[in-house]
Amino acid sequence: MSRKVDHDVLTCWHESRTRTRKLCQLPSDIESDGCTMHMHMHMHVRTIAACPIVNLPETLPHFQQGGSPIRKERDLVLAIISQAVRGSDSRPTAHPSSTYCSRLSVMSPLQTGKNRFPVLDVELKLLKKSIAASHDRSQRLGNIFTIKDPSQVEEFSKIHFGQENNNNNNNKRMGSISDSWSEKPWARRNDFGVPMWQKSQVAYVSWPNQLQYVDVWVPAKFTPCPETLASSWLPDPRTLWIIYIHGGAWRDPLITSASFIPTLKSVSTAWLQSRKSPVAFASINYSLSPYPHHPTHPSNRCDDSRNASHPQHILDVLEAIHFLQSRAGFGNNYILAGHSCGATLAFQTAMNPVRWGMDNAAKDDIKAPLTVLGLNGLYDMPELTENPGGQHNQFRQLYEQFTRNAFGDDEDVWRDISPAFVEDWAREWPDGRRVMLVQGRQDDLVPYRQGERMRDSLVGSKSDRLVVELVDGEGRHDEIWQKGTLLAKLLTRAIDDVSGLS
């Protein structure tokens, strides 16, 4: 039996067949026609009828509309089940942005009937893993998945897998990504000022899309052996981490975590060799918003890594930071640096995570940084889109375009996500100690006024412990990371400040 499946419901499977087949054992006889799939559907009543898993609401969160990144694998399965159980060709209604964290509950077994069409053969173990991971992380990421009776999942696991669900084991808190750190080897890099060990493309979510990865570097002098390093090795928990978030207007595919490498190569050899306290570096990739008109790498609506909308960008960043914290155990002992929209994300990380759909209990799992370094950042989106000022007025339409692209058409949301509108940073970021804002007067893309607005917001807050500094940058907008020399100097200064060495 062949059936036409809406790409907006099941995503464009042919563009992500590797990742999709890893989750759902798709039949090999799939034909693709543009962004529409013709699939030979397989009846697998055992998977659906025997699972006391979900009671689907009238509307299922639409995964092309965004939502929490950790929901992807579960939503993929649930969308398949939803279509099968409801027996409808119409796609689920998309939720507005205010209901990204709508709940799904474990209740009674799903029923199938003669009017229900067959479903894809979803492997039970992957379905169970998705459910368990989502349940275990529900408190941390906004009660996205609520279990009414956890014993149902326990019993389901025992019956079908002969083992118990270890949701209460904190060592397995990250589900299927618990081993992603060890899966990636350390590679020695001798092309930096000092030798470093690099771990590339480490997934920070289960079944990641093409951008949900983080890169890590540790100077060889802070490792136990300069010539070889076990893939499972982790820096000492006392290590000070410097975590970088790239820019690119939430959409540019050519600006990635690798944009941090010129800075690492520019770090003073003498400074690093003389330093006794260990440091480690990381750079985060995150899901991007659509950019179908990019001149060389246009986005495809079938690629979920480039069809993100708020709050997925910030949730990806929070997932990456939590992953590093849970593995390396450094807590809030880190400096968070970001360029352009990466600076926006850096300050959003320091803001209360409840803003992004997490509950009060969840925010304790992710520790905000001690220091934020904002580089040519975007901090006041309403002003940027309405009256950027001076030579930047010519880009007003561009600013509005990428803002709508990332945050939608509700202009109240633009204000809510803008760090410059935070009224009380002492309450929002109680552990914050230092902010260094670097804004260039010759910046060709971002007005200097953006840095001033952020400074005024921070200085005007009620925090007596937060030291705020606005530093003049140099050159054009991207030169600070393209050359890397100024950013390297600023980072070493920030490291010394945090370490109490300056």
Coordinates of C-alpha atoms in Angstrom, one line a residue:
M1 CA 0.0 0.0 0.0
S2 CA 1.4 3.3 -1.0
R3 CA 0.5 6.5 0.7
K4 CA 1.4 10.2 0.1
V5 CA 2.8 11.8 3.3
D6 CA 2.8 15.5 3.9
H7 CA 6.4 16.7 4.3
D8 CA 5.4 19.2 6.9
V9 CA 4.2 16.4 9.2
L10 CA 6.9 13.9 8.8
T11 CA 9.6 16.3 7.6
C12 CA 11.3 15.7 4.3
W13 CA 12.6 12.3 4.9
H14 CA 14.7 12.0 1.8
E15 CA 16.8 15.0 2.9
S16 CA 17.6 13.5 6.3
R17 CA 17.4 9.8 5.5
T18 CA 20.5 8.9 7.6
R19 CA 19.2 10.5 10.8
T20 CA 15.6 9.4 10.2
R21 CA 16.5 5.7 9.5
K22 CA 18.5 5.7 12.6
L23 CA 15.4 6.6 14.5
C24 CA 12.7 4.8 12.5
Q25 CA 13.6 1.8 10.4
L26 CA 12.4 3.1 7.1
P27 CA 11.8 0.7 4.3
S28 CA 14.3 0.9 1.5
D29 CA 11.8 1.2 -1.2
I30 CA 11.2 5.0 -0.8
E31 CA 10.7 7.2 -3.8
S32 CA 11.2 11.0 -3.5
D33 CA 9.5 13.6 -5.6
G34 CA 10.6 17.1 -4.5
C35 CA 9.6 17.5 -0.9
T36 CA 6.9 14.9 -1.0
M37 CA 7.3 11.2 -0.1
H38 CA 5.6 8.1 -1.3
M39 CA 6.2 5.4 1.3
H40 CA 5.2 1.8 1.4
M41 CA 3.6 1.8 4.8
H42 CA 3.8 -1.3 7.0
M43 CA 1.3 -2.5 9.4
H44 CA 2.9 -2.9 12.8
V45 CA 0.0 -3.1 15.2
R46 CA 2.2 -4.5 18.0
T47 CA 4.1 -1.2 18.2
I48 CA 0.9 0.9 18.4
A49 CA -1.7 -1.2 20.1
A50 CA 0.5 -2.6 22.8
C51 CA 2.1 0.7 24.0
P52 CA 0.6 2.4 27.0
I53 CA 2.5 5.5 26.0
V54 CA 0.7 8.6 24.9
N55 CA -2.7 10.3 24.8
L56 CA -2.4 12.7 22.0
P57 CA -4.1 16.1 22.3
E58 CA -6.2 17.5 19.6
T59 CA -3.2 19.4 18.3
L60 CA 0.3 18.1 18.2
P61 CA 3.2 20.6 18.3
H62 CA 4.3 21.0 14.7
F63 CA 8.0 20.2 14.5
Q64 CA 8.8 22.5 11.7
Q65 CA 7.5 25.4 13.8
G66 CA 10.4 25.1 16.3
G67 CA 10.0 24.0 20.0
S68 CA 12.6 22.5 22.3
P69 CA 15.4 20.7 20.5
I70 CA 15.2 17.7 22.8
R71 CA 11.7 17.0 21.6
K72 CA 12.8 16.3 18.0
E73 CA 13.2 12.5 18.3
R74 CA 10.0 12.1 20.4
D75 CA 8.0 14.4 18.1
L76 CA 9.1 12.5 15.1
V77 CA 7.7 9.3 16.5
L78 CA 4.6 10.9 17.9
A79 CA 3.8 12.6 14.6
I80 CA 3.9 9.2 12.9
I81 CA 1.7 7.7 15.6
S82 CA -0.6 10.7 15.6
Q83 CA -1.3 10.3 11.9
A84 CA -1.8 6.6 12.3
V85 CA -4.2 6.8 15.2
R86 CA -6.2 9.8 14.0
G87 CA -6.5 8.4 10.5
S88 CA -6.3 11.8 9.0
D89 CA -4.4 13.3 6.1
S90 CA -4.5 16.7 7.6
R91 CA -1.4 17.8 9.4
P92 CA -1.6 18.8 13.1
T93 CA -2.4 22.5 13.8
A94 CA 0.7 24.5 14.6
H95 CA 0.8 25.9 18.1
P96 CA 1.6 29.6 18.6
S97 CA 4.9 30.5 20.2
S98 CA 3.4 30.8 23.6
T99 CA 2.6 27.0 23.8
Y100 CA 6.0 25.5 22.7
C101 CA 6.0 23.5 26.0
S102 CA 2.5 22.0 25.7
R103 CA 2.3 18.7 27.5
L104 CA 1.7 15.1 26.4
S105 CA 0.6 12.6 28.9
V106 CA 1.0 8.9 29.4
M107 CA -2.5 7.4 29.8
S108 CA -4.2 4.4 28.2
P109 CA -3.1 2.2 25.3
L110 CA -3.6 3.5 21.9
Q111 CA -6.3 1.9 19.8
T112 CA -6.4 1.0 16.2
G113 CA -9.4 0.5 14.1
K114 CA -10.4 -0.5 10.6
N115 CA -10.3 3.1 9.4
R116 CA -6.7 3.7 10.6
F117 CA -4.1 3.5 8.0
P118 CA -0.9 1.4 8.6
V119 CA 2.1 3.1 10.2
L120 CA 5.8 3.0 9.7
D121 CA 7.7 0.2 11.4
V122 CA 9.1 2.0 14.4
E123 CA 11.5 -0.1 16.4
L124 CA 10.2 -0.5 20.0
K125 CA 13.6 0.1 21.6
L126 CA 14.0 3.4 19.9
L127 CA 10.5 4.4 20.8
K128 CA 11.1 3.5 24.4
K129 CA 14.4 5.3 24.5
S130 CA 12.8 8.5 23.2
I131 CA 10.0 8.3 25.8
A132 CA 12.4 7.6 28.6
A133 CA 14.8 10.4 27.6
S134 CA 12.0 12.9 27.3
H135 CA 10.4 11.9 30.6
D136 CA 13.8 12.1 32.4
R137 CA 14.5 15.6 31.1
S138 CA 11.0 17.0 31.5
Q139 CA 11.7 18.9 34.7
R140 CA 14.8 20.4 33.3
L141 CA 13.3 21.5 30.0
G142 CA 10.0 22.9 30.9
N143 CA 7.8 19.9 31.7
I144 CA 7.5 19.3 28.0
F145 CA 6.7 15.7 28.5
T146 CA 4.5 14.8 31.6
I147 CA 4.2 11.3 32.9
K148 CA 0.9 10.7 34.8
D149 CA 1.9 7.2 35.9
P150 CA 5.6 6.5 35.5
S151 CA 5.0 2.8 36.4
Q152 CA 3.4 2.5 33.0
V153 CA 6.6 3.2 31.3
E154 CA 8.5 1.0 33.7
E155 CA 6.1 -1.9 33.1
F156 CA 6.2 -1.3 29.3
S157 CA 10.0 -1.5 29.5
K158 CA 10.0 -4.7 31.5
I159 CA 7.5 -6.4 29.2
H160 CA 9.1 -5.5 25.9
F161 CA 12.8 -5.2 26.8
G162 CA 13.2 -7.3 29.9
Q163 CA 14.8 -4.5 31.9
E164 CA 13.9 -1.6 34.0
N165 CA 14.0 2.0 33.0
N166 CA 16.8 3.9 34.8
N167 CA 15.3 7.3 34.8
N168 CA 16.5 7.9 38.4
N169 CA 20.1 7.3 37.6
N170 CA 21.7 10.7 37.4
N171 CA 24.7 9.2 35.5
K172 CA 22.3 8.4 32.6
R173 CA 20.5 11.7 32.7
M174 CA 21.5 12.7 29.2
G175 CA 19.9 9.5 27.7
S176 CA 21.4 8.3 24.5
I177 CA 24.0 11.2 24.4
S178 CA 25.7 9.9 27.6
D179 CA 28.4 8.3 25.5
S180 CA 28.7 10.9 22.8
W181 CA 31.8 12.4 24.6
S182 CA 33.7 9.2 24.6
E183 CA 32.6 8.4 21.0
K184 CA 34.7 11.2 19.6
P185 CA 38.5 10.9 19.9
W186 CA 40.9 13.6 21.0
A187 CA 43.1 14.8 18.1
R188 CA 46.4 16.6 18.8
R189 CA 46.7 20.0 17.0
N190 CA 50.2 21.3 16.6
D191 CA 49.3 24.2 14.3
F192 CA 48.3 26.5 17.2
G193 CA 50.6 28.7 19.2
V194 CA 50.9 25.9 21.8
P195 CA 49.9 22.3 21.2
M196 CA 46.2 21.6 21.9
W197 CA 44.0 18.5 22.0
Q198 CA 40.8 18.9 20.0
K199 CA 37.5 16.9 20.2
S200 CA 35.3 17.7 17.3
Q201 CA 31.6 17.4 16.5
V202 CA 30.5 16.2 20.0
A203 CA 26.7 15.8 20.0
Y204 CA 24.9 17.5 22.9
V205 CA 21.4 16.1 22.2
S206 CA 20.2 12.6 21.2
W207 CA 19.8 12.1 17.5
P208 CA 21.2 15.5 16.7
N209 CA 20.6 17.4 13.6
Q210 CA 23.5 18.5 11.5
L211 CA 24.3 21.5 13.7
Q212 CA 23.7 20.3 17.3
Y213 CA 27.4 19.7 18.1
V214 CA 30.1 21.4 20.1
D215 CA 33.9 21.5 19.5
V216 CA 36.4 21.4 22.5
W217 CA 40.0 22.3 22.8
V218 CA 42.4 21.8 25.8
P219 CA 46.0 22.9 25.8
A220 CA 48.3 19.9 25.9
K221 CA 50.0 21.2 29.1
F222 CA 46.8 20.7 31.0
T223 CA 46.4 17.1 30.0
P224 CA 48.0 14.0 31.7
C225 CA 50.0 12.9 28.7
P226 CA 51.2 15.2 25.9
E227 CA 51.4 12.4 23.3
T228 CA 48.2 10.4 23.7
L229 CA 44.8 11.0 25.3
A230 CA 42.0 8.5 25.9
S231 CA 38.7 9.5 24.2
S232 CA 37.0 9.4 27.6
W233 CA 39.4 11.8 29.3
L234 CA 37.8 14.9 30.8
P235 CA 39.5 18.1 32.1
D236 CA 39.8 18.6 35.8
P237 CA 36.5 20.0 37.3
R238 CA 38.5 23.0 38.5
T239 CA 39.3 24.0 34.9
L240 CA 38.1 27.4 33.8
W241 CA 36.1 27.0 30.6
I242 CA 35.8 29.6 27.8
I243 CA 32.7 28.9 25.7
Y244 CA 32.1 30.7 22.4
I245 CA 28.9 31.2 20.5
H246 CA 29.2 32.3 16.8
G247 CA 27.1 34.9 15.1
G248 CA 25.5 35.1 11.7
A249 CA 22.0 36.6 12.3
W250 CA 20.7 33.3 13.5
R251 CA 20.8 32.0 9.9
D252 CA 24.2 32.2 8.1
P253 CA 25.5 28.6 7.4
L254 CA 29.0 29.8 6.7
I255 CA 29.7 31.0 10.2
T256 CA 30.1 28.0 12.5
S257 CA 31.9 26.8 15.6
A258 CA 35.1 26.8 13.5
S259 CA 35.1 30.6 13.5
F260 CA 36.7 30.4 16.9
I261 CA 39.9 28.8 15.6
P262 CA 41.6 32.0 14.5
T263 CA 41.2 33.3 18.0
L264 CA 42.7 30.1 19.5
K265 CA 45.6 30.3 17.2
S266 CA 46.2 33.9 18.3
V267 CA 46.3 33.2 22.0
S268 CA 49.7 34.4 23.4
T269 CA 52.1 31.4 23.7
A270 CA 54.0 33.1 26.5
W271 CA 50.8 33.8 28.4
L272 CA 49.5 30.2 28.1
Q273 CA 52.8 28.6 28.9
S274 CA 53.1 30.7 32.1
R275 CA 49.6 29.9 33.2
K276 CA 49.3 27.4 36.0
S277 CA 45.6 27.0 36.4
P278 CA 44.0 24.9 33.7
V279 CA 41.7 26.3 31.0
A280 CA 39.6 24.7 28.3
F281 CA 37.8 26.1 25.3
A282 CA 34.6 25.1 23.5
S283 CA 32.6 26.5 20.6
I284 CA 28.9 25.8 20.0
N285 CA 27.0 25.1 16.9
Y286 CA 23.2 25.5 17.1
S287 CA 20.2 25.1 14.8
L288 CA 19.7 28.0 12.4
S289 CA 16.7 29.8 11.0
P290 CA 15.8 29.4 7.3
Y291 CA 17.9 31.3 4.7
P292 CA 16.5 30.1 1.4
H293 CA 18.1 33.0 -0.5
H294 CA 21.6 32.6 0.7
P295 CA 23.8 33.1 -2.4
T296 CA 25.8 29.9 -2.1
H297 CA 24.2 27.7 0.5
P298 CA 20.5 28.2 0.5
S299 CA 18.5 26.4 3.2
N300 CA 16.2 23.6 2.3
R301 CA 12.8 23.4 4.1
C302 CA 13.5 19.7 4.5
D303 CA 16.6 20.3 6.7
D304 CA 15.5 20.6 10.3
S305 CA 18.9 22.0 11.3
R306 CA 18.2 25.1 9.2
N307 CA 14.5 25.6 9.9
A308 CA 14.6 26.7 13.5
S309 CA 12.7 29.5 15.2
H310 CA 12.8 31.0 18.7
P311 CA 13.3 29.5 21.3
Q312 CA 15.2 26.7 19.6
H313 CA 18.4 28.7 19.2
I314 CA 18.7 29.5 22.9
L315 CA 17.6 26.0 23.9
D316 CA 20.3 24.5 21.8
V317 CA 22.9 26.7 23.5
L318 CA 21.5 25.8 26.9
E319 CA 21.6 22.1 26.0
A320 CA 25.2 22.4 24.9
I321 CA 26.3 24.2 28.1
H322 CA 24.4 21.8 30.3
F323 CA 26.0 18.9 28.4
L324 CA 29.5 20.3 29.0
Q325 CA 28.7 21.0 32.7
S326 CA 27.3 17.6 33.3
R327 CA 30.3 15.9 31.8
A328 CA 33.1 18.1 33.0
G329 CA 31.6 19.3 36.2
F330 CA 32.7 23.0 36.1
G331 CA 29.4 24.5 37.2
N332 CA 29.4 28.3 36.7
N333 CA 33.2 28.5 36.4
Y334 CA 33.2 29.6 32.8
I335 CA 33.3 32.7 30.6
L336 CA 30.7 32.9 27.9
A337 CA 31.7 34.9 24.8
G338 CA 29.5 35.6 21.8
H339 CA 29.7 37.5 18.6
S340 CA 26.8 39.4 17.0
C341 CA 23.7 37.3 17.5
G342 CA 26.0 35.0 19.5
A343 CA 26.3 37.9 22.0
T344 CA 22.5 38.0 22.2
L345 CA 22.5 34.3 23.0
A346 CA 25.2 34.7 25.6
F347 CA 23.1 37.2 27.5
Q348 CA 20.0 35.1 27.0
T349 CA 21.9 32.3 28.7
A350 CA 22.5 34.6 31.7
M351 CA 18.8 35.4 31.8
N352 CA 16.3 33.4 33.7
P353 CA 15.7 30.1 31.7
V354 CA 12.0 30.3 32.6
R355 CA 11.8 32.9 29.8
W356 CA 12.5 30.2 27.3
G357 CA 9.9 27.7 28.5
M358 CA 11.7 26.0 31.4
D359 CA 10.2 25.7 34.8
N360 CA 11.7 27.0 38.0
A361 CA 13.1 23.6 38.9
A362 CA 14.8 23.3 35.5
K363 CA 16.9 26.5 35.8
D364 CA 19.0 25.0 38.6
D365 CA 20.4 22.4 36.3
I366 CA 22.0 24.9 34.0
K367 CA 24.5 27.2 35.6
A368 CA 24.9 30.7 34.2
P369 CA 28.5 32.0 33.6
L370 CA 30.6 34.2 35.9
T371 CA 31.5 36.5 33.0
V372 CA 29.9 37.4 29.6
L373 CA 32.0 38.8 26.8
G374 CA 29.7 40.5 24.2
L375 CA 31.3 41.2 20.8
N376 CA 29.5 43.6 18.4
G377 CA 26.2 42.3 19.8
L378 CA 22.6 42.8 19.0
Y379 CA 20.8 43.7 22.3
D380 CA 17.8 45.9 21.4
M381 CA 15.9 44.4 18.5
P382 CA 13.1 46.9 18.5
E383 CA 15.5 49.8 18.1
L384 CA 17.6 47.9 15.6
T385 CA 14.6 47.2 13.4
E386 CA 12.9 50.6 13.8
N387 CA 15.6 53.2 14.0
P388 CA 19.2 51.9 13.9
G389 CA 20.5 55.3 13.2
G390 CA 23.2 56.9 10.9
Q391 CA 24.6 54.8 8.1
H392 CA 22.9 51.7 9.5
N393 CA 19.4 53.0 8.5
Q394 CA 20.1 51.5 5.0
F395 CA 20.0 48.1 6.6
R396 CA 16.7 48.5 8.5
Q397 CA 14.8 46.2 6.1
L398 CA 17.6 43.6 6.5
Y399 CA 17.4 43.8 10.3
E400 CA 13.7 43.4 10.2
Q401 CA 13.9 40.5 7.8
F402 CA 16.2 38.3 9.9
T403 CA 14.5 39.3 13.1
R404 CA 11.1 38.1 11.8
N405 CA 12.8 35.1 10.4
A406 CA 14.2 34.1 13.8
F407 CA 11.5 35.3 16.2
G408 CA 8.3 35.5 14.2
D409 CA 6.0 38.5 13.5
D410 CA 5.0 39.3 17.1
E411 CA 7.0 42.4 17.9
D412 CA 6.3 42.0 21.6
V413 CA 8.5 38.9 21.4
W414 CA 11.3 41.0 19.9
R415 CA 11.3 43.1 23.0
D416 CA 11.0 40.2 25.4
I417 CA 14.1 38.4 23.9
S418 CA 16.2 41.6 23.9
P419 CA 18.7 41.6 26.8
A420 CA 18.7 45.4 26.9
F421 CA 15.1 45.3 28.2
V422 CA 16.0 43.3 31.3
E423 CA 15.1 45.6 34.3
D424 CA 16.8 43.8 37.1
W425 CA 20.0 41.9 36.3
A426 CA 20.7 41.2 39.9
R427 CA 17.7 39.0 40.1
E428 CA 18.0 37.7 36.5
W429 CA 21.7 36.8 36.8
P430 CA 22.6 36.7 40.6
D431 CA 26.0 35.0 40.0
G432 CA 27.1 37.4 37.4
R433 CA 30.4 39.1 38.2
R434 CA 31.7 40.8 35.1
V435 CA 30.6 42.0 31.6
M436 CA 32.9 43.2 28.9
L437 CA 31.0 44.7 25.9
V438 CA 33.1 45.2 22.8
Q439 CA 31.4 47.4 20.2
G440 CA 33.2 48.8 17.1
R441 CA 32.6 52.4 16.0
Q442 CA 33.6 51.3 12.5
D443 CA 31.3 48.3 12.5
D444 CA 29.6 48.2 9.1
L445 CA 26.7 46.1 10.2
V446 CA 25.8 46.8 13.9
P447 CA 25.4 50.3 15.3
Y448 CA 27.6 51.3 18.3
R449 CA 24.4 52.3 20.0
Q450 CA 23.6 48.6 20.6
G451 CA 26.6 48.3 22.9
E452 CA 25.5 51.5 24.7
R453 CA 22.0 50.3 25.2
M454 CA 23.3 47.0 26.8
R455 CA 25.7 48.9 29.0
D456 CA 22.9 51.2 30.3
S457 CA 20.7 48.2 31.0
L458 CA 23.4 46.5 33.0
V459 CA 24.6 49.6 34.9
G460 CA 21.0 50.6 35.7
S461 CA 20.2 47.2 37.3
K462 CA 20.4 46.7 41.1
S463 CA 23.5 44.5 41.1
D464 CA 26.3 45.9 43.1
R465 CA 28.7 43.0 42.3
L466 CA 28.5 43.2 38.5
V467 CA 31.3 45.1 36.9
V468 CA 30.4 46.4 33.4
E469 CA 32.8 47.7 30.8
L470 CA 32.2 49.0 27.3
V471 CA 35.3 48.7 25.1
D472 CA 35.8 50.1 21.6
G473 CA 36.3 47.4 19.1
E474 CA 38.3 47.6 15.9
G475 CA 37.5 47.2 12.2
R476 CA 34.5 45.8 10.4
H477 CA 31.8 43.7 12.0
D478 CA 33.4 40.2 11.4
E479 CA 37.1 41.2 11.7
I480 CA 37.2 40.5 15.4
W481 CA 36.8 36.8 14.8
Q482 CA 38.2 36.6 11.3
K483 CA 41.6 37.9 12.5
G484 CA 41.3 36.6 16.1
T485 CA 44.1 38.8 17.5
L486 CA 41.9 41.3 19.4
L487 CA 39.5 38.6 20.6
A488 CA 42.4 36.5 21.9
K489 CA 43.7 39.5 23.9
L490 CA 40.3 40.2 25.3
L491 CA 39.8 36.6 26.3
T492 CA 43.1 36.4 28.1
R493 CA 42.3 39.5 30.0
A494 CA 38.9 38.1 31.0
I495 CA 40.5 34.9 32.1
D496 CA 43.0 36.7 34.3
D497 CA 40.2 38.8 35.7
V498 CA 38.2 35.7 36.7
S499 CA 41.3 34.0 38.0
G500 CA 42.2 37.1 40.1
L501 CA 45.5 37.5 38.4
S502 CA 45.2 41.0 37.1

